[in-house]
Amino acid sequence: DAVMTQSPLSLPVTLGQPASISCRSSQSLVYSDGNTYLNWFQKRPGQSPRRLIYKVSNRDSGVPDRFSGSGSGTDFTLKISRVEAEDVGVYYCMQGTHWPHTFGQGTKLEIK
Amino acid sequence: EVQLVESGGGLVQPGGSLRLSCAASGFTFSSYSMNWVRQAPGKGLEWVSYISSSSGTIYYADSVKGRFTISRDNAKNSLYLQMNSLRAEDTAVYYCASRLTMDVWGQGTTVTVSS
Protein backbone atom coordinates (compact mmCIF):
# COMPACT_ATOMS: atom_id res chain seq x y z
CA ASP A 1 0.00 0.00 0.00
CA ALA A 2 1.09 3.59 -0.58
CA VAL A 3 1.77 5.03 2.87
CA MET A 4 1.04 8.75 3.16
CA THR A 5 3.05 10.61 5.81
CA GLN A 6 2.06 14.13 6.80
CA SER A 7 4.04 16.67 8.78
CA PRO A 8 3.60 18.36 11.07
CA LEU A 9 0.73 16.59 12.80
CA SER A 10 -0.03 19.71 14.84
CA LEU A 11 0.21 23.21 13.40
CA PRO A 12 -0.39 26.24 15.63
CA VAL A 13 -0.56 29.36 13.48
CA THR A 14 -1.10 33.05 14.21
CA LEU A 15 -4.00 34.64 12.35
CA GLY A 16 -2.81 36.23 9.12
CA GLN A 17 0.37 34.17 9.00
CA PRO A 18 1.16 31.49 6.40
CA ALA A 19 0.94 27.76 7.01
CA SER A 20 2.41 24.79 5.20
CA ILE A 21 1.67 21.06 5.41
CA SER A 22 3.88 18.40 3.87
CA CYS A 23 2.67 15.07 2.53
CA ARG A 24 5.05 12.36 1.44
CA SER A 25 4.11 9.11 -0.29
CA SER A 26 6.00 5.82 -0.06
CA GLN A 27 5.45 5.35 -3.80
CA SER A 28 5.33 7.63 -6.81
CA LEU A 29 1.80 8.91 -7.35
CA VAL A 30 2.16 9.38 -11.10
CA TYR A 31 -0.48 7.22 -12.77
CA SER A 32 -0.10 5.51 -16.13
CA ASP A 33 -2.25 8.23 -17.72
CA GLY A 34 0.30 10.85 -16.69
CA ASN A 35 -1.88 12.36 -13.96
CA THR A 36 -0.95 12.51 -10.29
CA TYR A 37 -3.96 11.75 -8.11
CA LEU A 38 -3.09 13.59 -4.93
CA ASN A 39 -5.94 15.39 -3.19
CA TRP A 40 -6.23 17.56 -0.08
CA PHE A 41 -9.25 17.58 2.23
CA GLN A 42 -10.30 19.84 5.08
CA LYS A 43 -12.33 18.53 8.00
CA ARG A 44 -13.74 21.23 10.24
CA PRO A 45 -15.10 20.25 13.65
CA GLY A 46 -18.62 18.86 13.33
CA GLN A 47 -18.60 18.96 9.53
CA SER A 48 -18.08 16.48 6.73
CA PRO A 49 -14.75 16.41 4.92
CA ARG A 50 -14.45 18.89 2.06
CA ARG A 51 -12.14 18.51 -0.90
CA LEU A 52 -9.90 21.55 -1.35
CA ILE A 53 -7.38 20.49 -3.98
CA TYR A 54 -7.39 17.70 -6.57
CA LYS A 55 -4.62 16.37 -8.79
CA VAL A 56 -1.93 18.16 -6.77
CA SER A 57 -2.72 21.77 -7.55
CA ASN A 58 -6.29 22.22 -8.82
CA ARG A 59 -8.41 24.23 -6.41
CA ASP A 60 -12.05 23.20 -6.03
CA SER A 61 -14.85 25.64 -6.76
CA GLY A 62 -15.49 27.94 -3.82
CA VAL A 63 -12.12 27.29 -2.18
CA PRO A 64 -10.39 30.57 -1.30
CA ASP A 65 -7.31 31.34 -3.36
CA ARG A 66 -5.21 31.52 -0.20
CA PHE A 67 -5.11 27.71 -0.45
CA SER A 68 -2.62 26.23 -2.92
CA GLY A 69 -1.18 22.82 -3.63
CA SER A 70 2.11 21.84 -5.19
CA GLY A 71 4.52 18.96 -5.58
CA SER A 72 5.30 15.99 -7.74
CA GLY A 73 6.17 12.32 -7.59
CA THR A 74 6.23 11.53 -3.89
CA ASP A 75 6.42 14.96 -2.20
CA PHE A 76 3.52 17.36 -1.93
CA THR A 77 2.63 20.52 -0.03
CA LEU A 78 -0.53 22.37 0.92
CA LYS A 79 -0.01 26.05 1.65
CA ILE A 80 -2.30 28.63 3.20
CA SER A 81 -1.01 32.10 2.44
CA ARG A 82 -2.76 33.85 5.32
CA VAL A 83 -4.56 31.76 7.91
CA GLU A 84 -8.07 32.81 8.91
CA ALA A 85 -10.16 31.65 11.85
CA GLU A 86 -12.37 29.51 9.59
CA ASP A 87 -9.34 27.44 8.55
CA VAL A 88 -9.23 25.66 11.91
CA GLY A 89 -9.61 21.92 11.46
CA VAL A 90 -7.74 18.83 10.31
CA TYR A 91 -6.18 18.59 6.87
CA TYR A 92 -5.66 15.29 5.07
CA CYS A 93 -3.81 14.38 1.93
CA MET A 94 -5.09 11.36 0.02
CA GLN A 95 -3.68 9.43 -2.89
CA GLY A 96 -6.00 8.05 -5.56
CA THR A 97 -3.35 6.55 -7.82
CA HIS A 98 -2.91 3.16 -6.17
CA TRP A 99 -5.43 0.77 -4.63
CA PRO A 100 -6.23 0.93 -1.80
CA HIS A 101 -6.63 4.67 -1.72
CA THR A 102 -4.90 5.96 1.38
CA PHE A 103 -5.03 9.06 3.55
CA GLY A 104 -2.33 10.76 5.54
CA GLN A 105 -2.68 10.81 9.35
CA GLY A 106 -4.06 14.35 9.30
CA THR A 107 -2.62 17.70 10.38
CA LYS A 108 -4.52 19.63 13.03
CA LEU A 109 -4.39 23.36 12.38
CA GLU A 110 -5.18 25.61 15.32
CA ILE A 111 -4.93 29.31 15.98
CA LYS A 112 -2.06 30.28 18.24
CA GLU B 1 -27.54 21.17 -5.85
CA VAL B 2 -25.40 18.06 -5.58
CA GLN B 3 -26.32 16.21 -2.41
CA LEU B 4 -25.52 12.92 -0.71
CA VAL B 5 -27.51 11.78 2.32
CA GLU B 6 -26.46 8.74 4.33
CA SER B 7 -28.76 6.72 6.55
CA GLY B 8 -28.96 3.37 8.28
CA GLY B 9 -26.45 3.84 11.07
CA GLY B 10 -27.12 2.80 14.64
CA LEU B 11 -26.09 0.65 17.58
CA VAL B 12 -25.41 -3.01 16.83
CA GLN B 13 -23.86 -5.84 18.82
CA PRO B 14 -20.55 -7.41 17.82
CA GLY B 15 -21.14 -10.00 15.14
CA GLY B 16 -24.27 -8.22 13.94
CA SER B 17 -25.19 -6.68 10.60
CA LEU B 18 -26.20 -3.28 9.34
CA ARG B 19 -27.00 -1.83 5.92
CA LEU B 20 -26.06 1.74 5.14
CA SER B 21 -27.66 3.75 2.35
CA CYS B 22 -26.58 6.88 0.52
CA ALA B 23 -29.21 8.79 -1.45
CA ALA B 24 -27.88 10.96 -4.26
CA SER B 25 -29.51 13.95 -5.90
CA GLY B 26 -28.58 16.89 -8.10
CA PHE B 27 -26.37 14.95 -10.50
CA THR B 28 -26.44 11.99 -12.87
CA PHE B 29 -25.75 9.30 -10.27
CA SER B 30 -25.46 6.53 -12.84
CA SER B 31 -22.42 8.23 -14.38
CA TYR B 32 -20.46 8.56 -11.16
CA SER B 33 -18.30 6.09 -9.27
CA MET B 34 -18.78 6.17 -5.50
CA ASN B 35 -16.89 5.48 -2.29
CA TRP B 36 -17.48 4.75 1.37
CA VAL B 37 -15.04 6.37 3.80
CA ARG B 38 -15.12 6.14 7.59
CA GLN B 39 -13.71 7.95 10.59
CA ALA B 40 -13.43 6.16 13.90
CA PRO B 41 -13.66 8.25 17.08
CA GLY B 42 -10.48 10.27 17.54
CA LYS B 43 -8.94 8.79 14.39
CA GLY B 44 -8.29 9.90 10.82
CA LEU B 45 -10.12 9.17 7.60
CA GLU B 46 -10.05 5.63 6.22
CA TRP B 47 -11.18 4.66 2.74
CA VAL B 48 -13.47 1.61 2.95
CA SER B 49 -14.82 0.69 -0.48
CA TYR B 50 -15.22 1.83 -4.08
CA ILE B 51 -17.71 0.97 -6.81
CA SER B 52 -17.62 2.09 -10.43
CA SER B 53 -20.62 3.66 -12.14
CA SER B 54 -21.74 0.35 -13.68
CA SER B 55 -20.79 -1.77 -10.64
CA GLY B 56 -18.24 -3.51 -12.84
CA THR B 57 -15.28 -2.57 -10.65
CA ILE B 58 -15.32 -2.92 -6.87
CA TYR B 59 -12.55 -2.57 -4.30
CA TYR B 60 -12.40 -3.01 -0.54
CA ALA B 61 -9.97 -2.10 2.19
CA ASP B 62 -8.33 -5.18 3.67
CA SER B 63 -9.90 -4.32 7.03
CA VAL B 64 -13.43 -4.98 5.68
CA LYS B 65 -12.84 -7.45 2.85
CA GLY B 66 -15.08 -10.50 3.15
CA ARG B 67 -17.39 -8.78 5.66
CA PHE B 68 -18.67 -5.68 3.82
CA THR B 69 -20.40 -5.53 0.44
CA ILE B 70 -20.81 -2.36 -1.60
CA SER B 71 -23.61 -2.09 -4.15
CA ARG B 72 -25.68 0.49 -5.95
CA ASP B 73 -29.05 0.90 -7.61
CA ASN B 74 -28.75 3.48 -10.37
CA ALA B 75 -32.51 3.48 -10.94
CA LYS B 76 -32.98 4.59 -7.33
CA ASN B 77 -29.93 6.91 -7.25
CA SER B 78 -28.70 5.00 -4.24
CA LEU B 79 -25.49 3.52 -2.89
CA TYR B 80 -25.35 0.82 -0.22
CA LEU B 81 -22.93 -0.77 2.20
CA GLN B 82 -23.94 -4.13 3.69
CA MET B 83 -21.87 -4.67 6.81
CA ASN B 84 -21.75 -8.16 8.35
CA SER B 85 -19.76 -9.67 11.20
CA LEU B 86 -19.33 -6.25 12.73
CA ARG B 87 -16.54 -5.63 15.21
CA ALA B 88 -15.91 -2.95 17.80
CA GLU B 89 -13.25 -1.48 15.52
CA ASP B 90 -15.89 -0.81 12.85
CA THR B 91 -17.37 1.87 15.11
CA ALA B 92 -17.13 5.07 13.09
CA VAL B 93 -18.92 7.76 11.16
CA TYR B 94 -19.44 6.44 7.65
CA TYR B 95 -19.48 8.83 4.71
CA CYS B 96 -20.32 8.30 1.09
CA ALA B 97 -18.26 10.35 -1.36
CA SER B 98 -18.68 10.74 -5.09
CA ARG B 99 -16.20 9.97 -7.85
CA LEU B 100 -12.72 8.53 -7.67
CA THR B 101 -11.47 11.86 -6.35
CA MET B 102 -14.19 12.25 -3.68
CA ASP B 103 -15.39 15.68 -4.72
CA VAL B 104 -18.68 15.64 -2.78
CA TRP B 105 -19.36 14.07 0.61
CA GLY B 106 -22.49 13.31 2.59
CA GLN B 107 -23.04 14.35 6.20
CA GLY B 108 -22.24 10.88 7.51
CA THR B 109 -24.07 8.24 9.54
CA THR B 110 -22.80 6.87 12.84
CA VAL B 111 -22.26 3.16 13.40
CA THR B 112 -21.59 1.96 16.93
CA VAL B 113 -20.65 -1.67 17.52
CA SER B 114 -20.98 -2.49 21.19
CA SER B 115 -22.59 -5.00 23.52
Coordinates of C-alpha atoms in Angstrom, one line a residue:
Chain A
D1 CA 0.0 0.0 0.0
A2 CA 1.1 3.6 -0.6
V3 CA 1.8 5.0 2.9
M4 CA 1.0 8.7 3.2
T5 CA 3.0 10.6 5.8
Q6 CA 2.1 14.1 6.8
S7 CA 4.0 16.7 8.8
P8 CA 3.6 18.4 11.1
L9 CA 0.7 16.6 12.8
S10 CA 0.0 19.7 14.8
L11 CA 0.2 23.2 13.4
P12 CA -0.4 26.2 15.6
V13 CA -0.6 29.4 13.5
T14 CA -1.1 33.1 14.2
L15 CA -4.0 34.6 12.3
G16 CA -2.8 36.2 9.1
Q17 CA 0.4 34.2 9.0
P18 CA 1.2 31.5 6.4
A19 CA 0.9 27.8 7.0
S20 CA 2.4 24.8 5.2
I21 CA 1.7 21.1 5.4
S22 CA 3.9 18.4 3.9
C23 CA 2.7 15.1 2.5
R24 CA 5.1 12.4 1.4
S25 CA 4.1 9.1 -0.3
S26 CA 6.0 5.8 -0.1
Q27 CA 5.4 5.4 -3.8
S28 CA 5.3 7.6 -6.8
L29 CA 1.8 8.9 -7.4
V30 CA 2.2 9.4 -11.1
Y31 CA -0.5 7.2 -12.8
S32 CA -0.1 5.5 -16.1
D33 CA -2.3 8.2 -17.7
G34 CA 0.3 10.9 -16.7
N35 CA -1.9 12.4 -14.0
T36 CA -1.0 12.5 -10.3
Y37 CA -4.0 11.8 -8.1
L38 CA -3.1 13.6 -4.9
N39 CA -5.9 15.4 -3.2
W40 CA -6.2 17.6 -0.1
F41 CA -9.2 17.6 2.2
Q42 CA -10.3 19.8 5.1
K43 CA -12.3 18.5 8.0
R44 CA -13.7 21.2 10.2
P45 CA -15.1 20.3 13.7
G46 CA -18.6 18.9 13.3
Q47 CA -18.6 19.0 9.5
S48 CA -18.1 16.5 6.7
P49 CA -14.8 16.4 4.9
R50 CA -14.4 18.9 2.1
R51 CA -12.1 18.5 -0.9
L52 CA -9.9 21.6 -1.4
I53 CA -7.4 20.5 -4.0
Y54 CA -7.4 17.7 -6.6
K55 CA -4.6 16.4 -8.8
V56 CA -1.9 18.2 -6.8
S57 CA -2.7 21.8 -7.5
N58 CA -6.3 22.2 -8.8
R59 CA -8.4 24.2 -6.4
D60 CA -12.1 23.2 -6.0
S61 CA -14.8 25.6 -6.8
G62 CA -15.5 27.9 -3.8
V63 CA -12.1 27.3 -2.2
P64 CA -10.4 30.6 -1.3
D65 CA -7.3 31.3 -3.4
R66 CA -5.2 31.5 -0.2
F67 CA -5.1 27.7 -0.5
S68 CA -2.6 26.2 -2.9
G69 CA -1.2 22.8 -3.6
S70 CA 2.1 21.8 -5.2
G71 CA 4.5 19.0 -5.6
S72 CA 5.3 16.0 -7.7
G73 CA 6.2 12.3 -7.6
T74 CA 6.2 11.5 -3.9
D75 CA 6.4 15.0 -2.2
F76 CA 3.5 17.4 -1.9
T77 CA 2.6 20.5 0.0
L78 CA -0.5 22.4 0.9
K79 CA 0.0 26.0 1.7
I80 CA -2.3 28.6 3.2
S81 CA -1.0 32.1 2.4
R82 CA -2.8 33.9 5.3
V83 CA -4.6 31.8 7.9
E84 CA -8.1 32.8 8.9
A85 CA -10.2 31.7 11.8
E86 CA -12.4 29.5 9.6
D87 CA -9.3 27.4 8.5
V88 CA -9.2 25.7 11.9
G89 CA -9.6 21.9 11.5
V90 CA -7.7 18.8 10.3
Y91 CA -6.2 18.6 6.9
Y92 CA -5.7 15.3 5.1
C93 CA -3.8 14.4 1.9
M94 CA -5.1 11.4 0.0
Q95 CA -3.7 9.4 -2.9
G96 CA -6.0 8.1 -5.6
T97 CA -3.3 6.6 -7.8
H98 CA -2.9 3.2 -6.2
W99 CA -5.4 0.8 -4.6
P100 CA -6.2 0.9 -1.8
H101 CA -6.6 4.7 -1.7
T102 CA -4.9 6.0 1.4
F103 CA -5.0 9.1 3.6
G104 CA -2.3 10.8 5.5
Q105 CA -2.7 10.8 9.3
G106 CA -4.1 14.4 9.3
T107 CA -2.6 17.7 10.4
K108 CA -4.5 19.6 13.0
L109 CA -4.4 23.4 12.4
E110 CA -5.2 25.6 15.3
I111 CA -4.9 29.3 16.0
K112 CA -2.1 30.3 18.2
Chain B
E1 CA -27.5 21.2 -5.8
V2 CA -25.4 18.1 -5.6
Q3 CA -26.3 16.2 -2.4
L4 CA -25.5 12.9 -0.7
V5 CA -27.5 11.8 2.3
E6 CA -26.5 8.7 4.3
S7 CA -28.8 6.7 6.6
G8 CA -29.0 3.4 8.3
G9 CA -26.5 3.8 11.1
G10 CA -27.1 2.8 14.6
L11 CA -26.1 0.6 17.6
V12 CA -25.4 -3.0 16.8
Q13 CA -23.9 -5.8 18.8
P14 CA -20.5 -7.4 17.8
G15 CA -21.1 -10.0 15.1
G16 CA -24.3 -8.2 13.9
S17 CA -25.2 -6.7 10.6
L18 CA -26.2 -3.3 9.3
R19 CA -27.0 -1.8 5.9
L20 CA -26.1 1.7 5.1
S21 CA -27.7 3.7 2.4
C22 CA -26.6 6.9 0.5
A23 CA -29.2 8.8 -1.5
A24 CA -27.9 11.0 -4.3
S25 CA -29.5 14.0 -5.9
G26 CA -28.6 16.9 -8.1
F27 CA -26.4 15.0 -10.5
T28 CA -26.4 12.0 -12.9
F29 CA -25.7 9.3 -10.3
S30 CA -25.5 6.5 -12.8
S31 CA -22.4 8.2 -14.4
Y32 CA -20.5 8.6 -11.2
S33 CA -18.3 6.1 -9.3
M34 CA -18.8 6.2 -5.5
N35 CA -16.9 5.5 -2.3
W36 CA -17.5 4.8 1.4
V37 CA -15.0 6.4 3.8
R38 CA -15.1 6.1 7.6
Q39 CA -13.7 8.0 10.6
A40 CA -13.4 6.2 13.9
P41 CA -13.7 8.3 17.1
G42 CA -10.5 10.3 17.5
K43 CA -8.9 8.8 14.4
G44 CA -8.3 9.9 10.8
L45 CA -10.1 9.2 7.6
E46 CA -10.1 5.6 6.2
W47 CA -11.2 4.7 2.7
V48 CA -13.5 1.6 3.0
S49 CA -14.8 0.7 -0.5
Y50 CA -15.2 1.8 -4.1
I51 CA -17.7 1.0 -6.8
S52 CA -17.6 2.1 -10.4
S53 CA -20.6 3.7 -12.1
S54 CA -21.7 0.4 -13.7
S55 CA -20.8 -1.8 -10.6
G56 CA -18.2 -3.5 -12.8
T57 CA -15.3 -2.6 -10.7
I58 CA -15.3 -2.9 -6.9
Y59 CA -12.5 -2.6 -4.3
Y60 CA -12.4 -3.0 -0.5
A61 CA -10.0 -2.1 2.2
D62 CA -8.3 -5.2 3.7
S63 CA -9.9 -4.3 7.0
V64 CA -13.4 -5.0 5.7
K65 CA -12.8 -7.4 2.9
G66 CA -15.1 -10.5 3.2
R67 CA -17.4 -8.8 5.7
F68 CA -18.7 -5.7 3.8
T69 CA -20.4 -5.5 0.4
I70 CA -20.8 -2.4 -1.6
S71 CA -23.6 -2.1 -4.1
R72 CA -25.7 0.5 -6.0
D73 CA -29.1 0.9 -7.6
N74 CA -28.8 3.5 -10.4
A75 CA -32.5 3.5 -10.9
K76 CA -33.0 4.6 -7.3
N77 CA -29.9 6.9 -7.2
S78 CA -28.7 5.0 -4.2
L79 CA -25.5 3.5 -2.9
Y80 CA -25.4 0.8 -0.2
L81 CA -22.9 -0.8 2.2
Q82 CA -23.9 -4.1 3.7
M83 CA -21.9 -4.7 6.8
N84 CA -21.8 -8.2 8.3
S85 CA -19.8 -9.7 11.2
L86 CA -19.3 -6.2 12.7
R87 CA -16.5 -5.6 15.2
A88 CA -15.9 -2.9 17.8
E89 CA -13.2 -1.5 15.5
D90 CA -15.9 -0.8 12.9
T91 CA -17.4 1.9 15.1
A92 CA -17.1 5.1 13.1
V93 CA -18.9 7.8 11.2
Y94 CA -19.4 6.4 7.7
Y95 CA -19.5 8.8 4.7
C96 CA -20.3 8.3 1.1
A97 CA -18.3 10.4 -1.4
S98 CA -18.7 10.7 -5.1
R99 CA -16.2 10.0 -7.9
L100 CA -12.7 8.5 -7.7
T101 CA -11.5 11.9 -6.3
M102 CA -14.2 12.3 -3.7
D103 CA -15.4 15.7 -4.7
V104 CA -18.7 15.6 -2.8
W105 CA -19.4 14.1 0.6
G106 CA -22.5 13.3 2.6
Q107 CA -23.0 14.3 6.2
G108 CA -22.2 10.9 7.5
T109 CA -24.1 8.2 9.5
T110 CA -22.8 6.9 12.8
V111 CA -22.3 3.2 13.4
T112 CA -21.6 2.0 16.9
V113 CA -20.7 -1.7 17.5
S114 CA -21.0 -2.5 21.2
S115 CA -22.6 -5.0 23.5

